[in-house]
Short mmCIF file of C-alpha atoms and ligand atoms in Angstrom, two decimals:
data_model
loop_
_atom_site.label_atom_id
_atom_site.label_comp_id
_atom_site.label_asym_id
_atom_site.label_seq_id
_atom_site.Cartn_x
_atom_site.Cartn_y
_atom_site.Cartn_z
CA MET A 1 109.95 85.01 67.83
CA VAL A 2 109.95 83.79 71.39
CA LEU A 3 108.89 86.27 74.02
CA LYS A 4 111.27 86.01 76.91
CA ALA A 5 109.12 86.95 79.87
CA ASN A 6 111.01 89.51 81.89
CA ALA A 7 114.31 88.07 80.70
CA ASP A 8 115.93 91.31 79.53
CA ARG A 9 114.79 93.38 82.44
CA SER A 10 117.62 95.35 83.90
CA PRO A 11 118.88 93.36 86.86
CA THR A 12 119.20 96.59 88.83
CA CYS A 13 115.51 97.39 88.51
CA GLY A 14 113.07 96.36 91.23
CA LEU A 15 109.73 94.66 90.73
CA ALA A 16 106.38 95.67 92.11
CA ASP A 17 103.90 93.12 93.44
CA VAL A 18 100.21 93.86 93.04
CA ILE A 19 97.33 93.00 95.37
CA VAL A 20 93.80 93.32 93.95
CA GLY A 21 90.34 92.34 95.11
CA ILE A 22 88.69 89.73 92.91
CA GLN A 23 85.09 90.13 94.05
CA TRP A 24 83.01 93.27 94.70
CA GLY A 25 85.42 94.97 97.11
CA ASP A 26 85.84 94.49 100.86
CA GLU A 27 87.74 91.24 100.33
CA GLY A 28 90.17 92.10 103.13
CA LYS A 29 92.93 93.62 100.98
CA GLY A 30 93.81 96.05 103.79
CA ARG A 31 94.47 93.19 106.18
CA VAL A 32 96.56 91.34 103.60
CA VAL A 33 98.61 94.45 102.79
CA ASP A 34 99.14 95.14 106.49
CA TYR A 35 100.37 91.55 106.96
CA HIS A 36 102.97 91.87 104.20
CA ALA A 37 103.83 95.58 104.49
CA ASP A 38 106.87 95.05 106.68
CA SER A 39 108.66 93.28 103.82
CA TYR A 40 108.25 96.25 101.47
CA ASP A 41 109.86 99.68 101.11
CA LEU A 42 106.82 101.30 99.51
CA ILE A 43 103.09 100.66 99.48
CA ALA A 44 101.28 102.41 96.62
CA ARG A 45 97.66 102.97 95.73
CA PHE A 46 96.79 103.36 92.06
CA GLY A 47 93.07 104.07 91.83
CA GLY A 48 89.83 105.02 93.52
CA GLY A 49 89.62 107.42 96.42
CA ASP A 50 87.78 107.63 99.71
CA ASN A 51 85.05 105.32 98.41
CA ALA A 52 87.45 102.64 99.66
CA GLY A 53 87.38 101.60 103.29
CA HIS A 54 90.09 99.39 104.69
CA THR A 55 89.83 98.17 108.26
CA ILE A 56 92.98 96.94 109.95
CA VAL A 57 93.17 95.42 113.40
CA CYS A 58 96.45 95.12 115.27
CA GLY A 59 96.14 94.21 118.91
CA LYS A 60 93.96 96.85 120.50
CA ARG A 61 94.40 99.17 117.52
CA LYS A 62 91.64 99.19 114.90
CA VAL A 63 92.11 101.70 112.14
CA ALA A 64 89.69 102.42 109.29
CA LEU A 65 91.53 103.89 106.31
CA ARG A 66 90.02 105.44 103.23
CA ILE A 67 92.91 106.91 101.25
CA VAL A 68 96.28 106.32 102.90
CA PRO A 69 97.63 102.87 101.92
CA SER A 70 97.11 100.06 104.41
CA GLY A 71 100.83 99.64 105.19
CA VAL A 72 100.67 102.68 107.45
CA LEU A 73 100.58 100.66 110.69
CA GLN A 74 103.97 99.14 109.88
CA ASN A 75 106.95 101.41 110.40
CA ARG A 76 109.07 100.40 107.44
CA PRO A 77 107.37 101.37 104.18
CA LEU A 78 106.86 104.73 102.55
CA LEU A 79 103.26 105.26 101.45
CA PHE A 80 102.29 106.57 98.04
CA ILE A 81 98.96 107.80 96.70
CA GLY A 82 99.42 107.37 92.95
CA GLY A 83 98.37 109.41 89.94
CA GLY A 84 95.35 107.27 89.09
CA THR A 85 93.55 108.14 92.32
CA VAL A 86 90.97 110.86 92.97
CA VAL A 87 91.30 112.28 96.45
CA SER A 88 89.24 114.57 98.64
CA LEU A 89 91.51 117.05 100.43
CA ALA A 90 89.18 117.15 103.42
CA THR A 91 89.26 113.37 103.88
CA LEU A 92 93.02 113.24 103.33
CA VAL A 93 93.70 115.93 105.93
CA SER A 94 91.38 114.31 108.47
CA GLU A 95 93.11 110.96 107.86
CA PHE A 96 96.50 112.64 108.40
CA GLU A 97 95.22 114.00 111.72
CA MET A 98 93.74 110.68 112.82
CA LEU A 99 97.02 108.88 112.08
CA ALA A 100 99.17 111.57 113.71
CA ASN A 101 97.02 111.31 116.85
CA LEU A 102 97.80 107.59 116.96
CA GLY A 103 101.49 108.50 116.99
CA ILE A 104 102.03 107.30 113.41
CA ASP A 105 104.70 109.04 111.31
CA ILE A 106 102.81 110.69 108.46
CA GLU A 107 105.92 112.24 106.91
CA ARG A 108 106.19 108.91 105.05
CA ILE A 109 103.12 109.71 102.97
CA ARG A 110 103.55 111.04 99.41
CA VAL A 111 100.86 112.08 96.93
CA SER A 112 101.44 112.10 93.17
CA ASP A 113 101.09 115.47 91.46
CA ARG A 114 99.03 113.59 88.82
CA ALA A 115 96.32 112.51 91.29
CA HIS A 116 93.06 114.40 90.90
CA ILE A 117 91.28 116.33 93.63
CA VAL A 118 87.67 115.48 94.46
CA LEU A 119 85.96 118.81 95.11
CA PRO A 120 82.80 119.47 97.13
CA TYR A 121 80.76 120.00 93.95
CA HIS A 122 81.53 116.43 92.85
CA ALA A 123 79.73 114.96 95.85
CA ALA A 124 76.78 117.32 95.32
CA GLN A 125 76.63 116.38 91.65
CA GLU A 126 76.65 112.68 92.51
CA ARG A 127 73.87 113.05 95.09
CA ALA A 128 71.76 114.86 92.50
CA THR A 129 72.39 112.22 89.83
CA GLU A 130 71.60 109.35 92.18
CA LYS A 131 68.36 111.10 93.20
CA ARG A 132 67.37 111.52 89.56
CA ARG A 133 68.09 107.84 88.90
CA GLY A 134 65.55 106.95 91.61
CA ALA A 135 64.87 103.20 91.58
CA HIS A 136 67.76 102.78 89.13
CA ALA A 137 70.36 104.33 91.44
CA ILE A 138 73.78 102.65 91.48
CA GLY A 139 74.03 103.00 95.24
CA THR A 140 77.39 104.75 95.15
CA THR A 141 79.32 105.63 98.28
CA GLY A 142 78.37 109.27 97.66
CA ARG A 143 81.94 110.59 97.79
CA GLY A 144 81.91 112.24 94.35
CA ILE A 145 84.28 109.64 92.86
CA GLY A 146 82.38 109.21 89.58
CA PRO A 147 82.03 112.95 88.84
CA ALA A 148 85.72 113.49 89.66
CA TYR A 149 86.73 110.86 87.08
CA VAL A 150 84.28 112.42 84.60
CA ASP A 151 86.07 115.76 85.07
CA LYS A 152 89.44 114.05 84.59
CA ALA A 153 88.35 112.45 81.31
CA GLY A 154 86.58 115.69 80.37
CA ARG A 155 89.83 117.62 80.90
CA VAL A 156 88.45 119.99 83.51
CA GLY A 157 89.85 118.20 86.55
CA ILE A 158 92.04 119.77 89.22
CA THR A 159 95.22 117.91 90.14
CA PHE A 160 97.49 117.88 93.18
CA GLY A 161 100.13 119.42 90.91
CA ASP A 162 97.82 122.45 90.57
CA LEU A 163 98.31 123.10 94.30
CA HIS A 164 101.76 124.46 93.41
CA ARG A 165 100.10 127.38 91.56
CA PRO A 166 97.31 128.78 93.79
CA THR A 167 96.31 131.65 91.49
CA ALA A 168 95.99 129.42 88.44
CA LEU A 169 94.19 126.84 90.58
CA ALA A 170 91.55 129.36 91.69
CA GLU A 171 91.05 130.38 88.06
CA LYS A 172 90.68 126.72 86.98
CA ILE A 173 87.96 126.10 89.56
CA ALA A 174 86.19 129.29 88.50
CA GLN A 175 86.41 128.22 84.85
CA ARG A 176 85.02 124.80 85.67
CA TYR A 177 81.98 126.54 87.23
CA ARG A 178 81.64 128.71 84.11
CA LEU A 179 81.65 125.63 81.88
CA HIS A 180 79.48 123.30 83.95
CA GLY A 181 77.81 125.30 86.72
CA ASP A 182 77.69 123.21 89.85
CA ASP A 183 75.89 120.37 88.02
CA ALA A 184 73.74 119.67 91.08
CA GLY A 185 70.00 120.38 91.03
CA ALA A 186 67.28 117.88 92.00
CA GLY A 187 67.00 119.76 95.28
CA VAL A 188 70.68 119.30 96.11
CA GLU A 189 72.64 122.41 97.13
CA SER A 190 76.18 122.72 95.82
CA PRO A 191 78.68 124.95 97.62
CA PRO A 192 79.38 128.36 96.03
CA VAL A 193 82.52 128.74 93.96
CA GLU A 194 84.22 131.18 96.38
CA ALA A 195 83.84 128.72 99.27
CA VAL A 196 85.23 125.85 97.19
CA ILE A 197 88.27 127.89 96.13
CA GLU A 198 88.94 129.05 99.68
CA GLU A 199 88.66 125.53 101.15
CA THR A 200 90.86 124.05 98.42
CA LEU A 201 93.60 126.62 98.95
CA THR A 202 93.53 126.23 102.74
CA LEU A 203 93.59 122.41 102.75
CA GLY A 204 96.00 122.46 99.80
CA ARG A 205 98.63 124.29 101.86
CA ARG A 206 98.39 121.54 104.47
CA VAL A 207 98.83 118.78 101.88
CA LEU A 208 101.42 120.41 99.60
CA PRO A 209 104.53 119.21 101.52
CA HIS A 210 103.46 115.64 100.65
CA VAL A 211 103.02 116.27 96.90
CA VAL A 212 105.77 114.84 94.67
CA ASP A 213 106.48 114.35 90.98
CA GLY A 214 104.71 110.98 91.00
CA VAL A 215 106.48 109.47 88.02
CA ARG A 216 109.96 110.44 89.12
CA PHE A 217 109.20 109.20 92.65
CA ILE A 218 108.05 105.70 91.69
CA GLN A 219 110.66 105.29 88.95
CA GLU A 220 113.45 106.15 91.40
CA MET A 221 112.08 103.67 93.91
CA LEU A 222 112.11 100.93 91.26
CA GLN A 223 115.57 101.88 89.98
CA ARG A 224 116.94 101.76 93.53
CA ASP A 225 115.64 98.18 93.64
CA CYS A 226 113.20 98.99 96.42
CA ARG A 227 110.45 96.49 97.13
CA VAL A 228 107.13 97.94 96.06
CA LEU A 229 103.69 96.62 96.93
CA ILE A 230 100.77 98.00 94.94
CA GLU A 231 97.44 97.98 96.75
CA GLY A 232 94.21 97.84 94.74
CA ALA A 233 90.95 99.40 95.85
CA GLN A 234 87.42 98.05 95.32
CA GLY A 235 87.30 94.75 93.43
CA THR A 236 87.47 93.29 89.95
CA MET A 237 83.69 93.06 89.58
CA LEU A 238 83.48 96.84 90.22
CA ASP A 239 85.95 97.67 87.40
CA VAL A 240 84.52 100.30 85.05
CA GLY A 241 85.39 98.26 81.97
CA TYR A 242 85.34 94.63 83.10
CA GLY A 243 82.96 94.61 86.07
CA THR A 244 79.18 94.40 86.17
CA TYR A 245 78.74 97.63 84.20
CA PRO A 246 76.99 100.02 84.82
CA PHE A 247 76.87 98.90 88.47
CA VAL A 248 80.56 99.61 88.98
CA THR A 249 82.86 102.29 90.27
CA SER A 250 84.26 104.85 87.80
CA SER A 251 87.84 103.60 87.65
CA HIS A 252 89.72 100.50 86.56
CA THR A 253 90.33 98.28 89.56
CA ILE A 254 92.06 95.34 87.84
CA ALA A 255 95.80 94.67 88.00
CA GLY A 256 96.49 96.28 84.60
CA ALA A 257 95.43 99.60 86.08
CA ALA A 258 98.37 99.44 88.49
CA CYS A 259 100.55 100.47 85.54
CA THR A 260 98.39 103.33 84.27
CA GLY A 261 97.63 104.46 87.81
CA LEU A 262 101.28 104.77 88.77
CA GLY A 263 103.10 105.52 85.52
CA ILE A 264 105.09 102.28 85.36
CA GLY A 265 105.40 99.70 82.59
CA PRO A 266 104.05 96.14 82.66
CA ARG A 267 107.61 94.80 82.92
CA SER A 268 107.86 96.35 86.38
CA ILE A 269 105.16 94.04 87.71
CA GLY A 270 106.21 90.95 89.65
CA SER A 271 103.48 88.82 91.17
CA VAL A 272 99.77 89.60 91.02
CA VAL A 273 97.90 88.38 94.07
CA GLY A 274 94.11 88.28 94.17
CA VAL A 275 92.27 88.58 97.47
CA ALA A 276 88.90 86.88 97.88
CA LYS A 277 86.61 86.27 100.80
CA ALA A 278 85.67 82.63 101.42
CA TYR A 279 82.13 83.80 100.53
CA CYS A 280 80.93 86.91 98.67
CA THR A 281 79.56 90.33 99.55
CA ARG A 282 78.44 93.35 97.59
CA VAL A 283 77.39 96.87 98.65
CA GLY A 284 75.08 98.87 96.42
CA ALA A 285 72.91 97.78 93.51
CA GLY A 286 73.70 95.48 90.59
CA PRO A 287 74.10 91.82 89.66
CA PHE A 288 75.16 89.44 92.42
CA PRO A 289 74.48 85.90 91.17
CA SER A 290 75.40 84.04 94.37
CA GLU A 291 73.39 86.33 96.68
CA LEU A 292 71.53 84.70 99.57
CA HIS A 293 68.46 85.93 101.43
CA GLY A 294 67.18 84.86 104.82
CA ALA A 295 68.92 83.07 107.66
CA THR A 296 72.22 82.17 105.96
CA ALA A 297 72.69 85.71 104.61
CA GLU A 298 71.98 87.03 108.11
CA TRP A 299 74.53 84.59 109.56
CA LEU A 300 77.23 85.78 107.17
CA ARG A 301 76.39 89.46 107.79
CA GLU A 302 76.48 89.11 111.58
CA ARG A 303 79.49 86.80 111.90
CA GLY A 304 81.40 88.61 109.17
CA ALA A 305 80.44 92.11 110.44
CA GLU A 306 79.38 92.87 106.88
CA PHE A 307 78.51 96.53 107.13
CA GLY A 308 80.15 99.15 104.88
CA THR A 309 83.23 100.89 106.28
CA VAL A 310 82.41 104.14 104.47
CA THR A 311 78.62 104.19 104.46
CA GLY A 312 77.64 101.75 107.23
CA ARG A 313 75.23 100.07 104.80
CA PRO A 314 74.53 96.37 105.42
CA ARG A 315 76.37 94.40 102.75
CA ARG A 316 74.55 91.89 100.58
CA CYS A 317 75.94 88.42 101.31
CA GLY A 318 76.18 85.19 99.33
CA TRP A 319 78.18 82.04 98.58
CA PHE A 320 81.61 82.06 96.95
CA ASP A 321 81.10 82.65 93.23
CA ALA A 322 83.53 80.42 91.35
CA VAL A 323 82.43 81.79 87.95
CA ALA A 324 83.26 85.36 88.90
CA ALA A 325 86.48 84.28 90.64
CA ARG A 326 87.70 82.35 87.58
CA TYR A 327 86.90 85.37 85.39
CA ALA A 328 88.84 87.60 87.80
CA THR A 329 91.80 85.21 87.67
CA GLN A 330 91.94 85.77 83.92
CA VAL A 331 91.41 89.52 83.66
CA ASN A 332 93.99 90.18 86.38
CA GLY A 333 96.49 87.52 85.30
CA LEU A 334 96.71 86.31 88.89
CA THR A 335 99.74 84.38 90.09
CA SER A 336 98.08 83.34 93.37
CA VAL A 337 95.11 84.00 95.64
CA ILE A 338 94.78 84.81 99.34
CA LEU A 339 91.50 83.73 100.88
CA THR A 340 90.09 85.70 103.83
CA LYS A 341 87.45 85.25 106.54
CA LEU A 342 87.24 81.46 106.38
CA ASP A 343 86.18 81.50 110.06
CA VAL A 344 82.90 83.25 109.18
CA LEU A 345 81.68 80.01 107.57
CA SER A 346 82.55 77.89 110.63
CA GLY A 347 79.48 76.32 112.20
CA LEU A 348 77.38 76.14 109.03
CA GLU A 349 76.09 72.64 108.30
CA ARG A 350 76.98 72.96 104.64
CA VAL A 351 78.66 75.57 102.52
CA GLY A 352 77.76 76.36 98.91
CA VAL A 353 79.85 77.47 95.95
CA VAL A 354 78.19 78.82 92.80
CA VAL A 355 79.76 76.99 89.85
CA SER A 356 77.63 78.16 86.89
CA TYR A 357 74.81 80.53 85.95
CA ALA A 358 71.99 80.23 83.45
CA ARG A 359 69.03 82.26 82.27
CA ASP A 360 66.01 80.44 80.83
CA GLY A 361 68.05 77.25 80.87
CA ALA A 362 70.90 78.65 78.75
CA PRO A 363 74.33 79.15 80.35
CA ILE A 364 75.41 82.79 80.58
CA SER A 365 78.84 84.34 80.91
CA MET A 366 80.07 87.27 83.01
CA GLN A 367 79.72 89.55 80.01
CA SER A 368 75.95 89.11 79.71
CA LEU A 369 75.30 89.36 83.43
CA ALA A 370 72.48 91.88 83.75
CA ASP A 371 70.54 92.97 86.80
CA GLU A 372 67.88 90.31 86.14
CA PRO A 373 67.02 87.03 87.84
CA LEU A 374 69.09 84.03 86.85
CA GLN A 375 69.51 80.42 87.92
CA THR A 376 72.69 79.27 89.61
CA GLU A 377 74.18 75.84 90.06
CA VAL A 378 75.47 75.38 93.60
CA GLU A 379 78.08 72.79 94.62
CA TRP A 380 77.73 71.79 98.29
CA HIS A 381 80.51 71.17 100.78
CA GLU A 382 80.22 69.74 104.30
CA GLY A 383 80.67 72.31 107.04
CA TRP A 384 83.20 72.44 109.86
CA GLY A 385 83.37 73.61 113.48
CA GLU A 386 85.52 76.38 114.95
CA LEU A 387 88.97 76.62 113.38
CA PRO A 388 92.12 76.22 115.51
CA ARG A 389 93.44 79.75 116.13
CA ASP A 390 97.01 78.52 116.05
CA ALA A 391 96.80 77.08 112.51
CA ARG A 392 99.89 78.36 110.66
CA ARG A 393 99.84 76.11 107.62
CA LEU A 394 96.99 75.22 105.27
CA ARG A 395 97.48 71.59 106.30
CA ASP A 396 96.59 72.61 109.89
CA LEU A 397 93.02 73.41 108.76
CA PRO A 398 90.59 70.67 109.87
CA GLY A 399 89.32 68.16 107.29
CA ASN A 400 86.22 69.78 105.76
CA ALA A 401 87.65 73.31 105.93
CA GLY A 402 90.81 72.10 104.21
CA ARG A 403 88.77 70.31 101.57
CA TYR A 404 86.73 73.48 100.97
CA VAL A 405 89.91 75.49 100.38
CA GLU A 406 91.15 72.80 97.98
CA ALA A 407 87.85 72.93 96.07
CA LEU A 408 88.17 76.71 95.67
CA GLN A 409 91.73 76.30 94.45
CA ARG A 410 90.58 73.83 91.80
CA ALA A 411 87.91 76.31 90.68
CA LEU A 412 90.35 79.25 90.57
CA GLN A 413 93.08 77.27 88.79
CA VAL A 414 95.79 79.23 90.62
CA PRO A 415 97.44 78.40 93.96
CA ILE A 416 95.86 79.66 97.18
CA GLN A 417 98.92 80.92 99.02
CA ALA A 418 97.29 81.81 102.34
CA VAL A 419 94.00 81.75 104.21
CA SER A 420 93.03 84.15 106.98
CA PHE A 421 90.59 83.10 109.66
CA GLY A 422 90.43 86.07 112.03
CA ALA A 423 91.15 89.79 112.15
CA GLU A 424 94.42 89.46 114.08
CA ARG A 425 97.67 89.56 112.10
CA SER A 426 98.58 86.10 113.41
CA GLU A 427 95.36 84.41 112.26
CA MET A 428 96.70 83.43 108.84
CA ALA A 429 97.64 79.98 107.53
CA LEU A 430 100.21 79.81 104.73
CA SER A 431 100.60 77.17 102.02
P1 LIG B 1 81.37 104.72 93.87
O1 LIG B 1 82.72 104.10 93.77
O2 LIG B 1 81.17 105.51 95.13
O3 LIG B 1 81.00 105.48 92.64
O4 LIG B 1 80.29 103.53 93.97
C1 LIG B 1 80.02 102.66 92.89
C2 LIG B 1 79.76 101.25 93.36
O5 LIG B 1 80.96 100.70 93.88
C3 LIG B 1 78.74 101.14 94.50
O6 LIG B 1 78.03 99.92 94.34
C4 LIG B 1 79.58 101.08 95.75
O7 LIG B 1 78.94 100.44 96.82
C5 LIG B 1 80.77 100.28 95.24
N1 LIG B 1 82.03 100.54 95.96
C6 LIG B 1 82.86 101.59 95.79
N2 LIG B 1 83.92 101.48 96.59
C7 LIG B 1 83.78 100.34 97.27
C8 LIG B 1 84.59 99.65 98.24
O8 LIG B 1 85.69 100.07 98.62
N3 LIG B 1 84.09 98.47 98.71
C9 LIG B 1 82.92 97.96 98.27
N4 LIG B 1 82.14 98.55 97.37
C10 LIG B 1 82.57 99.73 96.88
MG1 LIG B 2 86.16 98.18 102.11
#
């Protein structure tokens, strides 16, 4: 039997394009989504919560988003927070207020009734667990994301759909306390159950007008042939199943999760675009084979403003990791890659790319990457000076910068469709 890829899809049914990070998060997905958002009718998030931090710059406007999809600065698209996400009501409401104060129409924002609510006890529980882990802490963003997903899998989670039934919702929270207590301890105070119920009901009333039947909503958008862009959070190497486990986030971040996180089938997916920085960063603990220390790391951190959007933590910095990127190409099934922040490397005498790892002389794969020292093989490329700000095509990039991009494309084995070299929307060169 021959599988006809997408051949018998109903011609009246729209396709959704997916954008995912292929490193450890902070690849610049927000900027890429913002750039393309005007061509789409809907931007949807499928996973994670306010552990994400997307910074978008447009002229004098600089907006840091945590939950609302990055298309919000463009007027055209509706914005959808899908069923696979876990969302703090307090953060969502404060983001609504921040956006409304900027004069942005927030009526366009919808939240799936299947999305789970991160409650104050989740953050307390996470702080307590991280404290108990001590030197082995994961270095989470502290937003309660992991405990919220634990509750979802443990079938004691609270959903946005529950906001429709306040009495039952209050009883569910009370029952969760009866089953698990507040799960804090280790000197961490968790808020009392009455306060949690009260806050949830109050904020819930504010959010309820945005809550929709998430499956019906997205299916109708697709059936009406609307253009949908699905925005990933975090990065491939932080995926709970395929990242550097256990130093990962608690959700699937790879492209396949776009389907489970939105309630759509794989045949609804069009292109899958991976976003990668021209170098690598990581926040928090865990394996980072291409990590640098010293002057070059400092250069990347300063020039790249590599400090966490959510936590303000300095990010660990290193060379582009071609092993991890090739792995990410496979597990996401990428159709192309967009490279960001090429300008950060400008001015370095030479630029490295990690092309293989080994431990005790034996090559190792992504799967056996543990938080232990390893040897890396670095391929060197000649550096380049400042990039022309008016470059619009990849061929406009000066010699060595162009050759560097070509080398990354060979390593990735998929086309690089665009390269960004500045925070402004216009600073993007297309293939
Ligand atoms: P959590 O998602 O808060 O549980 O954190 C787990 C790990 O994922 C930590 O190493 C975090 O620093 C990292 N992480 C979570 N979200 C992001 C993100 O949006 N960008 C970069 N790292 C993230
Ligand atoms: Mg970020």
